[in-house]
mmCIF file of C-alpha atoms in Angstrom:
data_model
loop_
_atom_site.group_PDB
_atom_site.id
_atom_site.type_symbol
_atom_site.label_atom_id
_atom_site.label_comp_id
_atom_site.label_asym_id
_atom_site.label_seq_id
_atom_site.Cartn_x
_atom_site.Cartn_y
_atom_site.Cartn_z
ATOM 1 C CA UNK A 1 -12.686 -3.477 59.447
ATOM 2 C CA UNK A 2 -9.714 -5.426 57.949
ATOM 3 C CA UNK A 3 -12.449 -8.888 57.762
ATOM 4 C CA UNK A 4 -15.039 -6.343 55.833
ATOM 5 C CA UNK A 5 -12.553 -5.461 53.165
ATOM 6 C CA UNK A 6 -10.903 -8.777 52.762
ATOM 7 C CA UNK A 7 -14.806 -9.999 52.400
ATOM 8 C CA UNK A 8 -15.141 -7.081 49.975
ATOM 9 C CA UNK A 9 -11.902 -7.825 47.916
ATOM 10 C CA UNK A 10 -13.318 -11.836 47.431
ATOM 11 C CA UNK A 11 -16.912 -10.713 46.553
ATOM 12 C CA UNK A 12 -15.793 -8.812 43.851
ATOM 13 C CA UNK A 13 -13.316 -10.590 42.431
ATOM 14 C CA UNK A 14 -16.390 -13.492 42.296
ATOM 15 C CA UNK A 15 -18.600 -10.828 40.670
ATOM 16 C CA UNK A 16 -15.363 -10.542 38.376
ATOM 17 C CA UNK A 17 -14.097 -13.762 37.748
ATOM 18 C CA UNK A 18 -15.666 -13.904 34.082
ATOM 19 C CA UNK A 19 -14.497 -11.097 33.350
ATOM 20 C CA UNK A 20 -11.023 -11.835 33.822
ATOM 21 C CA UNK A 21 -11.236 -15.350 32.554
ATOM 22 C CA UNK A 22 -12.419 -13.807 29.177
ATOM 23 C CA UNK A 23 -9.784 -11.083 29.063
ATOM 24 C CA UNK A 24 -7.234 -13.839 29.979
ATOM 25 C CA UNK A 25 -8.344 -16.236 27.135
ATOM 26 C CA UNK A 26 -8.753 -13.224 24.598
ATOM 27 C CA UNK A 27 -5.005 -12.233 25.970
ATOM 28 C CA UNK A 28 -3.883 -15.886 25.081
ATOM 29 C CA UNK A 29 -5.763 -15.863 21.695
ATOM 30 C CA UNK A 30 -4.449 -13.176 20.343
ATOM 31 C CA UNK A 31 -1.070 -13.586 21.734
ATOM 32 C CA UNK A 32 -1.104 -16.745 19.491
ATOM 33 C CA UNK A 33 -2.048 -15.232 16.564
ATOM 34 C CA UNK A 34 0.721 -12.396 17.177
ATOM 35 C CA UNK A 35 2.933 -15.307 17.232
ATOM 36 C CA UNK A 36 1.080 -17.537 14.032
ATOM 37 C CA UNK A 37 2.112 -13.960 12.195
ATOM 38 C CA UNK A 38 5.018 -12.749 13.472
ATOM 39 C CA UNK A 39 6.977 -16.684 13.220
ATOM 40 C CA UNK A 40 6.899 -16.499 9.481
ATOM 41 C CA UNK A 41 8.658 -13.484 9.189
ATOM 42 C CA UNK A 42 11.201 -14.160 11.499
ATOM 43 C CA UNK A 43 12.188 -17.391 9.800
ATOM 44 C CA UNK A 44 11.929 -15.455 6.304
ATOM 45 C CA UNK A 45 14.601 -13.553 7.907
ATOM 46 C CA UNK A 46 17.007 -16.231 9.767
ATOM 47 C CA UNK A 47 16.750 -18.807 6.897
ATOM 48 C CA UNK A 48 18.311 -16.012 4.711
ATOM 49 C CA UNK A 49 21.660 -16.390 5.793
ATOM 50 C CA UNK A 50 21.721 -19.834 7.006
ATOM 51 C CA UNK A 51 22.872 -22.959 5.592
ATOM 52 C CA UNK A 52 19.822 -24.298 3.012
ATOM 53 C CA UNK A 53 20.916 -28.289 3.386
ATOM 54 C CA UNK A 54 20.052 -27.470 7.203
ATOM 55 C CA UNK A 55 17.010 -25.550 6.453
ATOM 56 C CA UNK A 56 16.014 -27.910 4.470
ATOM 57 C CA UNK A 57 16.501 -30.605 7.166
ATOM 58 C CA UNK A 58 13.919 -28.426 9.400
ATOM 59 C CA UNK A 59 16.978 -27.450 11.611
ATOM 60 C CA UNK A 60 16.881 -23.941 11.625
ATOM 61 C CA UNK A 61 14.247 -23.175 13.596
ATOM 62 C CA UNK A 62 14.824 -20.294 16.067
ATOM 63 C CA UNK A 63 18.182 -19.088 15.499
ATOM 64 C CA UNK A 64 20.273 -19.226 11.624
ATOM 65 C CA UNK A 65 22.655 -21.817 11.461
ATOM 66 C CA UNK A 66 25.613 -22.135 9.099
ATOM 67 C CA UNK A 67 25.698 -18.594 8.705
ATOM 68 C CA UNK A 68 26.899 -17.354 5.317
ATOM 69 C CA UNK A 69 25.787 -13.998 3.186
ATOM 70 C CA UNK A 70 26.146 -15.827 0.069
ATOM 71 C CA UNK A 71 22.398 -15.192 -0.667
ATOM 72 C CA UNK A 72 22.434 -10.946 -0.265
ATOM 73 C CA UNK A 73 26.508 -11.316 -2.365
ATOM 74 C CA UNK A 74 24.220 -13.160 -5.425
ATOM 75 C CA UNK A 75 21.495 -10.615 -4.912
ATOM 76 C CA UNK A 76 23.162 -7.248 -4.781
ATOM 77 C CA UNK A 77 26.638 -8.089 -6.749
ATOM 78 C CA UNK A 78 23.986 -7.470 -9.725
ATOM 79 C CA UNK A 79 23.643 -3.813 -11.107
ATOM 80 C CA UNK A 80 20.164 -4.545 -12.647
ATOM 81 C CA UNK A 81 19.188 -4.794 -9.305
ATOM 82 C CA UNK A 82 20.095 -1.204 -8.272
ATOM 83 C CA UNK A 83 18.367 0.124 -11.784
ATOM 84 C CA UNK A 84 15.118 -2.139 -10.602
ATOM 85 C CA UNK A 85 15.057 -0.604 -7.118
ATOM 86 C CA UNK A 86 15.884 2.992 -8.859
ATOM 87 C CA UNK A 87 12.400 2.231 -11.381
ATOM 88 C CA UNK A 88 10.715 0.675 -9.096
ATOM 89 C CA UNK A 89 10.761 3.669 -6.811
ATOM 90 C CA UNK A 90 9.657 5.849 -9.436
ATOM 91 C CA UNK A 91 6.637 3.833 -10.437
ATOM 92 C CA UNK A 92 5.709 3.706 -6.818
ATOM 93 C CA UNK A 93 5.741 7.362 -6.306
ATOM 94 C CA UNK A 94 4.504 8.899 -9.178
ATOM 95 C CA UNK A 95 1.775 6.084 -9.601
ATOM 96 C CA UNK A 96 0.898 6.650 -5.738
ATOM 97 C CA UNK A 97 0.888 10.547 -6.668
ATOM 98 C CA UNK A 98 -1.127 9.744 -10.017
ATOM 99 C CA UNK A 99 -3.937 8.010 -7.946
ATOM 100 C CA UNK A 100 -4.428 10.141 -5.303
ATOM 101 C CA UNK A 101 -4.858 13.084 -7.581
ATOM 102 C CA UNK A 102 -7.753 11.054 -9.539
ATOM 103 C CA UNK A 103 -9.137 9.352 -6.552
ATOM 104 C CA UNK A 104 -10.204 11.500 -4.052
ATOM 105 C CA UNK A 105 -11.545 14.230 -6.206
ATOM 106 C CA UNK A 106 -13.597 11.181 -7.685
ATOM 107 C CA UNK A 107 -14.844 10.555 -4.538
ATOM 108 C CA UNK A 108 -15.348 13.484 -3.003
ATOM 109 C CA UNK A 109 -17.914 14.393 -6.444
ATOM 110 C CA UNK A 110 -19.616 11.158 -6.048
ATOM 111 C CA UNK A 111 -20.329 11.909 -2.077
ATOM 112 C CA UNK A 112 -21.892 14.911 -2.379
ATOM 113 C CA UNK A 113 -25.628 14.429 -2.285
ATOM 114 C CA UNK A 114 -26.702 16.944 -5.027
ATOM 115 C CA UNK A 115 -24.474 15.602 -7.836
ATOM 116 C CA UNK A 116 -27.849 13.692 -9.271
ATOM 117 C CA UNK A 117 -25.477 11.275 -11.423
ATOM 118 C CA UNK A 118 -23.418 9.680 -9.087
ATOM 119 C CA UNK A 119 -25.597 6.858 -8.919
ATOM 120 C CA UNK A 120 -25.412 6.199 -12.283
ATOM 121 C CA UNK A 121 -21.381 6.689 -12.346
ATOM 122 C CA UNK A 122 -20.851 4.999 -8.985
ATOM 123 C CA UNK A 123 -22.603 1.576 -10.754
ATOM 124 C CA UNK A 124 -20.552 1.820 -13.767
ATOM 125 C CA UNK A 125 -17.534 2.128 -12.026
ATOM 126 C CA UNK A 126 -18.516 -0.968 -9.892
ATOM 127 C CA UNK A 127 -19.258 -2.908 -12.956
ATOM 128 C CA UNK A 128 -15.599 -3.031 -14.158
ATOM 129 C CA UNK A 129 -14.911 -4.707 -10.388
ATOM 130 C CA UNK A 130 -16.669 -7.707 -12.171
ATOM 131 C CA UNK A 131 -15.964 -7.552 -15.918
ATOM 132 C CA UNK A 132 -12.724 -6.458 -18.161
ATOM 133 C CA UNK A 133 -12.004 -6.317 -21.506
ATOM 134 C CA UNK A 134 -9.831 -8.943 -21.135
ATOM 135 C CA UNK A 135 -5.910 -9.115 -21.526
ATOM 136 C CA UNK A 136 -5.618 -9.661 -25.138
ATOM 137 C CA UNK A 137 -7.869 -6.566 -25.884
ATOM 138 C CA UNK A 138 -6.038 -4.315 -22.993
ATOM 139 C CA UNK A 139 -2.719 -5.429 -24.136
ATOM 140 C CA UNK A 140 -4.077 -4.077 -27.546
ATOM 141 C CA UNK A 141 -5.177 -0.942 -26.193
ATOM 142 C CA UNK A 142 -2.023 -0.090 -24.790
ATOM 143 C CA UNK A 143 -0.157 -0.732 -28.433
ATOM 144 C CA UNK A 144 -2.690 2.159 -29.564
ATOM 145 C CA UNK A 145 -2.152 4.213 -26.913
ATOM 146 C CA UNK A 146 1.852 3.344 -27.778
ATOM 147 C CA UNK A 147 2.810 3.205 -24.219
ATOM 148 C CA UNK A 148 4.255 -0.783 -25.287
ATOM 149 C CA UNK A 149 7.743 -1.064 -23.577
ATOM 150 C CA UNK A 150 7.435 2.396 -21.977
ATOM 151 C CA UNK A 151 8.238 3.373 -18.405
ATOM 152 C CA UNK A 152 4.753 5.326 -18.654
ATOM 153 C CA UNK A 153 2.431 2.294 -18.573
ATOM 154 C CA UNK A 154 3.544 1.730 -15.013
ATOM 155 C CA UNK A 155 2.520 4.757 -14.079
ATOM 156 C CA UNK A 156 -0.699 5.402 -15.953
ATOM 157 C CA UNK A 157 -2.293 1.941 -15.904
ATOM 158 C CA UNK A 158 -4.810 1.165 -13.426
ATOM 159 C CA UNK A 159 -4.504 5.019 -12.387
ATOM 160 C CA UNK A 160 -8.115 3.884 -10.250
ATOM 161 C CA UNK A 161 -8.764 1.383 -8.232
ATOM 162 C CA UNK A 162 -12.687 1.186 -7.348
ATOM 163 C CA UNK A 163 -12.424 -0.765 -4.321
ATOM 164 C CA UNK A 164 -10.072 2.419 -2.893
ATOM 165 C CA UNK A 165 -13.052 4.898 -4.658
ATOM 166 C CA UNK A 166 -15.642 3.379 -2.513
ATOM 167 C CA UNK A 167 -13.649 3.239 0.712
ATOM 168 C CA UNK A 168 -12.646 7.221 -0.015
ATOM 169 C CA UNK A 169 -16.489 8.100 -1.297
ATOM 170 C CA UNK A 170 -17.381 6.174 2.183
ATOM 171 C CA UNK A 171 -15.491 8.150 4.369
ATOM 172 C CA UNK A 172 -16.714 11.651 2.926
ATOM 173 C CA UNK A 173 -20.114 10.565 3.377
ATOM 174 C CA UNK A 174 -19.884 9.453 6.845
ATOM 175 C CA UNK A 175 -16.642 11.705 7.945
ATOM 176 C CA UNK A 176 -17.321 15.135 6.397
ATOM 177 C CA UNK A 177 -20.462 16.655 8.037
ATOM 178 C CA UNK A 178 -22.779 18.429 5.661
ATOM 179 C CA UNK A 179 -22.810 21.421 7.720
ATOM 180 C CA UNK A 180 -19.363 22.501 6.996
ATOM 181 C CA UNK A 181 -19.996 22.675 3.428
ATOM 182 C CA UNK A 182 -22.967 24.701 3.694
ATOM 183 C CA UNK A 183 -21.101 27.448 6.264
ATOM 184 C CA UNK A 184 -18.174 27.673 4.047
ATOM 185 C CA UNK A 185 -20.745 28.448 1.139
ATOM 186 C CA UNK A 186 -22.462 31.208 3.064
ATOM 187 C CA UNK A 187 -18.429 32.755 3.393
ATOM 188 C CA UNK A 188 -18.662 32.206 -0.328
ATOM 189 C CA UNK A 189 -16.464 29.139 -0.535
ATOM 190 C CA UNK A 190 -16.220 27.013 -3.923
ATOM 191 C CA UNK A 191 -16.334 23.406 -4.232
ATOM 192 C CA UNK A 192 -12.575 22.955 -5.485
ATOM 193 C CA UNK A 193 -11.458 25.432 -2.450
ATOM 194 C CA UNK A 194 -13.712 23.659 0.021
ATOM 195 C CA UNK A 195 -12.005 20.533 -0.960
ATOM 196 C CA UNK A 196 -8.411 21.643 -1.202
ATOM 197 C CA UNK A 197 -8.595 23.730 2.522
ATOM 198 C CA UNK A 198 -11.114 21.685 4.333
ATOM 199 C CA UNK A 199 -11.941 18.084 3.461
ATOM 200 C CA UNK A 200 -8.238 17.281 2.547
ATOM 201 C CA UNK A 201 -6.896 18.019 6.015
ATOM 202 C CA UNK A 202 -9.855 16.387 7.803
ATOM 203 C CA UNK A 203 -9.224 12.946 5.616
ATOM 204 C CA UNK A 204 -5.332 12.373 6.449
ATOM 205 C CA UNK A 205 -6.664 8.961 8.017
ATOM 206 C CA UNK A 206 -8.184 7.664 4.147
ATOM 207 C CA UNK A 207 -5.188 9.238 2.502
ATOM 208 C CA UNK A 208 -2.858 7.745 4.474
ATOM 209 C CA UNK A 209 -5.012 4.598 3.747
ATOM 210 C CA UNK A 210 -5.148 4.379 0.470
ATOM 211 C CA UNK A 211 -1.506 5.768 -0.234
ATOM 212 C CA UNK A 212 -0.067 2.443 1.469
ATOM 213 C CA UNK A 213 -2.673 0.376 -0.653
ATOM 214 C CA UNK A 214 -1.406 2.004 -3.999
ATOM 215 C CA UNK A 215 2.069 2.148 -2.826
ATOM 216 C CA UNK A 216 1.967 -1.518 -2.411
ATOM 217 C CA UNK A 217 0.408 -2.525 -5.193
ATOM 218 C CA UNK A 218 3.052 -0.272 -7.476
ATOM 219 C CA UNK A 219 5.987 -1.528 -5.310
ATOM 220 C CA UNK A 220 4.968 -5.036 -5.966
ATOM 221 C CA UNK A 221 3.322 -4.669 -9.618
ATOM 222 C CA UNK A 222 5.069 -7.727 -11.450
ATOM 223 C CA UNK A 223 2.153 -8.838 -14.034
ATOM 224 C CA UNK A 224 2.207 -5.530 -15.607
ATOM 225 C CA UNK A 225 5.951 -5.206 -16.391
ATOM 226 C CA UNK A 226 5.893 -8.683 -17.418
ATOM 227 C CA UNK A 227 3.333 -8.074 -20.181
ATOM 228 C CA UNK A 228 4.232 -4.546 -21.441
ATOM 229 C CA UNK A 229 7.840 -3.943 -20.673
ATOM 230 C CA UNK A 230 10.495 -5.770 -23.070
ATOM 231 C CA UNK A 231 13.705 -3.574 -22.050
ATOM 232 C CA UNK A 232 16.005 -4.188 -19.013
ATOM 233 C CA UNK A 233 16.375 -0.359 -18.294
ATOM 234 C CA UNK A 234 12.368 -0.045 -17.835
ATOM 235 C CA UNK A 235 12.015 -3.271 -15.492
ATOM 236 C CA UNK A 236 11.073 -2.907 -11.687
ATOM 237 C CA UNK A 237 12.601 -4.717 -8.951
ATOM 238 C CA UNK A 238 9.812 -7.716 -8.912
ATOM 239 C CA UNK A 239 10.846 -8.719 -12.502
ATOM 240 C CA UNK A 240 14.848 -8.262 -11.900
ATOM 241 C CA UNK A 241 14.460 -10.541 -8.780
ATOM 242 C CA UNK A 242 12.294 -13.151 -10.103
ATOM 243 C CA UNK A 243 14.931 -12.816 -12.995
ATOM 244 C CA UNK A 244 17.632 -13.757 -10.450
ATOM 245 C CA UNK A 245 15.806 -16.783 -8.773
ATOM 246 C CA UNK A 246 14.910 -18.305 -11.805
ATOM 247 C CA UNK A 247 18.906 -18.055 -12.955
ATOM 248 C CA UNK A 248 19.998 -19.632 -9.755
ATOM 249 C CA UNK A 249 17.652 -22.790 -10.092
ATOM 250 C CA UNK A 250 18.715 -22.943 -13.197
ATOM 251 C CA UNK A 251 22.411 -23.105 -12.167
ATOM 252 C CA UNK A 252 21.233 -25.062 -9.114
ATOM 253 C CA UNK A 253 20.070 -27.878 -11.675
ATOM 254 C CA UNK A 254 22.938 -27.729 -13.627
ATOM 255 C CA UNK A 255 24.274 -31.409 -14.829
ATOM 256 C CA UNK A 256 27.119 -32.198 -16.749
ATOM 257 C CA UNK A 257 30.784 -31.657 -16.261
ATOM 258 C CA UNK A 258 32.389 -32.057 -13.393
ATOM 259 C CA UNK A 259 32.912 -28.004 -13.266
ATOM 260 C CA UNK A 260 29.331 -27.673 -13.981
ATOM 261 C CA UNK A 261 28.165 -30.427 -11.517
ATOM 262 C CA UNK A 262 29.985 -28.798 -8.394
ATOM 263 C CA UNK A 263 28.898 -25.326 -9.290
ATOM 264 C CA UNK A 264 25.389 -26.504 -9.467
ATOM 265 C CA UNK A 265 25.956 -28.391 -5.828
ATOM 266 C CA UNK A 266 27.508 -24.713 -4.682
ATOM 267 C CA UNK A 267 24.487 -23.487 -5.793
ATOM 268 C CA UNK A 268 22.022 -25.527 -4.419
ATOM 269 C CA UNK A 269 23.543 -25.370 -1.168
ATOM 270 C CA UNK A 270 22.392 -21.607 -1.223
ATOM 271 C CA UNK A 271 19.336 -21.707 -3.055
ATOM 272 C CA UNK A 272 17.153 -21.074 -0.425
ATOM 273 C CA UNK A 273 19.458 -17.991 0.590
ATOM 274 C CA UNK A 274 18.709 -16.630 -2.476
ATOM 275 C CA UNK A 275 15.158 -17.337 -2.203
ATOM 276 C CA UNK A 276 14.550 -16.057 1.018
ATOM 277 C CA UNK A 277 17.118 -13.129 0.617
ATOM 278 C CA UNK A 278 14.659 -11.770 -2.578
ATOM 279 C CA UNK A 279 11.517 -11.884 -0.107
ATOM 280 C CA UNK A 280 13.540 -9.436 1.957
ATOM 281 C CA UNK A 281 14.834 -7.082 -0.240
ATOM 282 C CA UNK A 282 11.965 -6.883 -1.930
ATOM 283 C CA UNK A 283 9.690 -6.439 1.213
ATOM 284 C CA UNK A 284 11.789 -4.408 3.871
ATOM 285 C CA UNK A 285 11.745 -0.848 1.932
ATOM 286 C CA UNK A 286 7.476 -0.975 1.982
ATOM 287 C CA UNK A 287 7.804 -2.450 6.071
ATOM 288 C CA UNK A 288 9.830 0.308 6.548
ATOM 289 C CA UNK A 289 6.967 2.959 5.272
ATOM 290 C CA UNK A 290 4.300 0.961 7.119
ATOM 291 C CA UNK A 291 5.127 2.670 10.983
ATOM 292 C CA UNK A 292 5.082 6.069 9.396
ATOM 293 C CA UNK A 293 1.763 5.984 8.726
ATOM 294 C CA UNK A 294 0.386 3.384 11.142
ATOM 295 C CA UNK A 295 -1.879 5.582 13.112
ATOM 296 C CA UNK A 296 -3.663 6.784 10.435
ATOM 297 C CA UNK A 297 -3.775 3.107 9.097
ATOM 298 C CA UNK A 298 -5.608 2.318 12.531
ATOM 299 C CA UNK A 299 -8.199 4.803 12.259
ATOM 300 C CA UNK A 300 -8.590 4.224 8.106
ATOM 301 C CA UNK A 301 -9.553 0.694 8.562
ATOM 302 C CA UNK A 302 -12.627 1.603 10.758
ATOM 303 C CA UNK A 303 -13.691 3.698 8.122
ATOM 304 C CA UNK A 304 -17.448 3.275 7.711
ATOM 305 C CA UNK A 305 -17.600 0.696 10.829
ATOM 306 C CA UNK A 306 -18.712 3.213 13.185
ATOM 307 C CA UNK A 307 -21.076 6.417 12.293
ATOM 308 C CA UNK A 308 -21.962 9.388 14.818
#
């Protein structure tokens, strides 16, 4: 009995051996990839606080060396950049709020079958994926509509974004059966209650979606404010930081006097502290959101894949 299984245990795992061969290189693959990803980060992080001449000299590789907080002291010793992260979170928010509230009633309208012109619409909103006015003529637009140097442009401009339209329209099309429409109409249901009680809480997967794909682009909006915004009090956290590398390469290059020849040597010894230290602060509040809404990120990006 004991030689039939043992015989039984080997002819399967023949039958199997592809099988596990694939799933081992697939394993390997992608734990390389996790790796090809994850490394940058990491170092990102560690090169923050470590010595630049060493980081520089490829040194600092798995762990920091010549530990110093130099970097986060230049960064955060600097009120403007308490005012940017205060700005910045407002633009995000109410930008993020702005969208959604134009966005998915746009899409639900243009999913539903017996609107006649959503064609039409749909196409012109996909034309202005390919042409603009331009930025001299929108830069002009917004000195009509007065909103130069105003903390409303953030917030306003670009309150769609087509590609986030069509991924919404795509998932009330292929996500919201017809048939619950027509049984809450027989119950006497409108179109803005059927909306507001019924698609809304079936779509948390899209919202959640497109939320962290406006959030983003609002947290890290930086052509906008560089165009329209002249004041320090309006600026976001992307301008105030690039604001702040740019001073310390400037310092770092500093020639001269003796004085101004060793504090540019000071500086360049932490440049890269600086450097890196901005990619964090500017990136660890939006990582932070990310987990929140990860498992309706997981099912959002299959959106449209798979139908039935």
């Amino acid at each position: 009995m004991a030689t039939g299984i043992n015989n039984m245990n080997k002819n399967n795992f023949t039958q199997n051996w592809p099988d596990i061969l694939f799933k081992l290189i697939v394993t390997a693959i992608t734990a390389f990839a996790f790796l090809c990803v994850l490394y940058p980060i990491y170092f990102v992080i560690i090169a923050s606080f470590s010595d630049s001449t060493l980081v520089n000299q490829g040194k600092v590789v798995l762990y920091p060396k010549g530990i110093s907080l130099y970097g986060y002291k230049q960064i955060f010793k600097k009120p403007e950049i308490w005012n940017g992260y205060k700005n910045t979170i407002i633009y995000s928010f109410f930008g993020t709020v702005l969208n959604l509230a134009v966005t998915l009633p746009a899409a639900y309208v243009l999913s539903r079958k017996t609107f006649r012109a959503r064609n039409i619409i749909m196409k012109l909103f996909v034309i202005t994926m390919y042409f603009n006015g331009g930025m001299i003529p929108t830069y002009m637009l917004i000195k009509d509509l007065r909103m130069l140097d105003s903390p409303m442009v953030m917030i306003i401009f670009g309150a769609v974004n087509v590609y986030n339209l069509i991924i919404t329209r795509t998932f009330f099309e292929t996500s919201i059966p017809d048939e619950l429409y027509e049984a809450a109409a027989l119950d006497g249901c409108s179109h803005f209650r059927y909306f507001s009680t019924i698609v809304l809480p079936l779509s948390k997967a899209v919202i959640a979606v497109i939320m962290l794909y406006y959030l983003v682009g609002h947290w890290n909006d930086f052509f906008s404010a560089l165009l329209y915004l002249n004041s320090d009090k309006y600026q976001p956290l992307q301008i105030v930081l690039r604001n702040i590398l740019l001073l310390n390469q400037a310092m770092a290059g500093t020639t001269g006097s003796s004085a101004g020849a060793g504090a540019g040597a000071y500086a360049q010894q932490y440049a890269d502290q600086i450097k890196f230290g901005v990619i964090i602060v500017s990136t660890i509040p939006v990582l932070c959101v990310y987990p929140f809404i990860q498992k309706y990120f997981e099912k959002g990006v299959m959106i449209g894949a798979v139908k039935g």
